[in-house]
XYZ file of C-alpha atoms in Angstrom:
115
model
C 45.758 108.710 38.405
C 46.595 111.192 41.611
C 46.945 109.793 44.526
C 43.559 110.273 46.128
C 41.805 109.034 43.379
C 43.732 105.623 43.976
C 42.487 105.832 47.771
C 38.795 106.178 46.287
C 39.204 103.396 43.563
C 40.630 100.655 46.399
C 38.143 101.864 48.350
C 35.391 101.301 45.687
C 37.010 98.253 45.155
C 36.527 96.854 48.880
C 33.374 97.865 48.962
C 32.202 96.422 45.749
C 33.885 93.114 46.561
C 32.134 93.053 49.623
C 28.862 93.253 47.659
C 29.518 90.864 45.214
C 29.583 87.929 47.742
C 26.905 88.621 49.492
C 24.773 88.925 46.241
C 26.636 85.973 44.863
C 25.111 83.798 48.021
C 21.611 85.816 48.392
C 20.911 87.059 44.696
C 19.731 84.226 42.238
C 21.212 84.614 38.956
C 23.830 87.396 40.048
C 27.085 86.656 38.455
C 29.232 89.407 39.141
C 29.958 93.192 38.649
C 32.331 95.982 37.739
C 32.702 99.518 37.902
C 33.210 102.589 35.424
C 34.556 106.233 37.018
C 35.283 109.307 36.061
C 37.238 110.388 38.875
C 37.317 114.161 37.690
C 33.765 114.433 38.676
C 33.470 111.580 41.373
C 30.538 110.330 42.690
C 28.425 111.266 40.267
C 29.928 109.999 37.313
C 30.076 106.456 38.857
C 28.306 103.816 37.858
C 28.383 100.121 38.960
C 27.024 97.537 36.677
C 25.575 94.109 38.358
C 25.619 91.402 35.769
C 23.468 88.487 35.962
C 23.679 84.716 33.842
C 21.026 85.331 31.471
C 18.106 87.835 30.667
C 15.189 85.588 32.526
C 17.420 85.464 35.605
C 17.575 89.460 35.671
C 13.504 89.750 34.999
C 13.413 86.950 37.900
C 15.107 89.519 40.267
C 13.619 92.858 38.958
C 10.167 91.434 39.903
C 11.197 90.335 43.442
C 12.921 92.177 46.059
C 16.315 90.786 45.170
C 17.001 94.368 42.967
C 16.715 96.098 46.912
C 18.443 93.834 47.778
C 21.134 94.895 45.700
C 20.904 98.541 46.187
C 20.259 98.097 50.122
C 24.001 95.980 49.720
C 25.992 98.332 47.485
C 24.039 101.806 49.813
C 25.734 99.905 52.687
C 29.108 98.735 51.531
C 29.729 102.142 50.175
C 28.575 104.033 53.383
C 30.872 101.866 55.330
C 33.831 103.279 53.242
C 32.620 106.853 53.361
C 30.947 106.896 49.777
C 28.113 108.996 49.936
C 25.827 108.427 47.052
C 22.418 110.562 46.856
C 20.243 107.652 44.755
C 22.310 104.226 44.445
C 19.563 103.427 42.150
C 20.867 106.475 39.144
C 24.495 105.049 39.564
C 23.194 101.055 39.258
C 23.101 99.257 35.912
C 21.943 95.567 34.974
C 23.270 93.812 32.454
C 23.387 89.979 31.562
C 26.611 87.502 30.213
C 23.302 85.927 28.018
C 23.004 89.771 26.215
C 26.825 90.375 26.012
C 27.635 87.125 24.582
C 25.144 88.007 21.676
C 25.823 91.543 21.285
C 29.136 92.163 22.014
C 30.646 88.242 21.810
C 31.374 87.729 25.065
C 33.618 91.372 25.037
C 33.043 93.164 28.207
C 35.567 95.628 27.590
C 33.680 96.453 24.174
C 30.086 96.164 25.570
C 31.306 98.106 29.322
C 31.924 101.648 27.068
C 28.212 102.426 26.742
C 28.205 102.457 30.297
């Protein structure tokens, strides 16, 4: 990894953090999330996937405002450490532990690849 794409990843990583507790306290069923890169052709090859407890939880939140909420937190976060991304909503995935646990058996490292 060269050295600026370190600067972008702890970056990313501040910034993501920061969105995960807020959602965590203002998202019901929000769990946590991760991010995959491709720093070779950074930003548009990231994508951050928000993972919720369990499939009803996510249809919960996709039918209320809580999914802006999400993409108004991670638009922000990332602005405030000089991310620019065109349309958070093409780099944001949901997933659920409830779908992983059956498909994948609980491996995120398996079930993260299609991402």
């Amino acid at each position: 990894m060269k050295k600026t794409d370190k600067k972008i990843e702890k970056s990313l990583i501040s910034a993501l953090t920061h969105v995960c507790d807020s959602a965590i306290e203002s998202v019901e069923g929000f769990k946590w999330l991760t991010h995959v890169v491709s720093y070779s052709k950074f930003p548009e090859s990231l994508s951050i996937i928000c993972v919720f407890d369990s499939i009803e939880a996510l249809d919960e939140v996709k039918s209320s405002d809580g999914i802006d909420t999400l993409y108004s937190l991670i638009s922000h976060e990332l602005a405030a450490v000089d991310i620019q991304i065109r349309d958070v909503r093409k780099h944001v995935h949901f997933d659920t532990e409830e779908e992983c646990n059956a498909e994948h058996g609980g491996k995120w490292n398996v079930r993260l690849r299609r991402h």
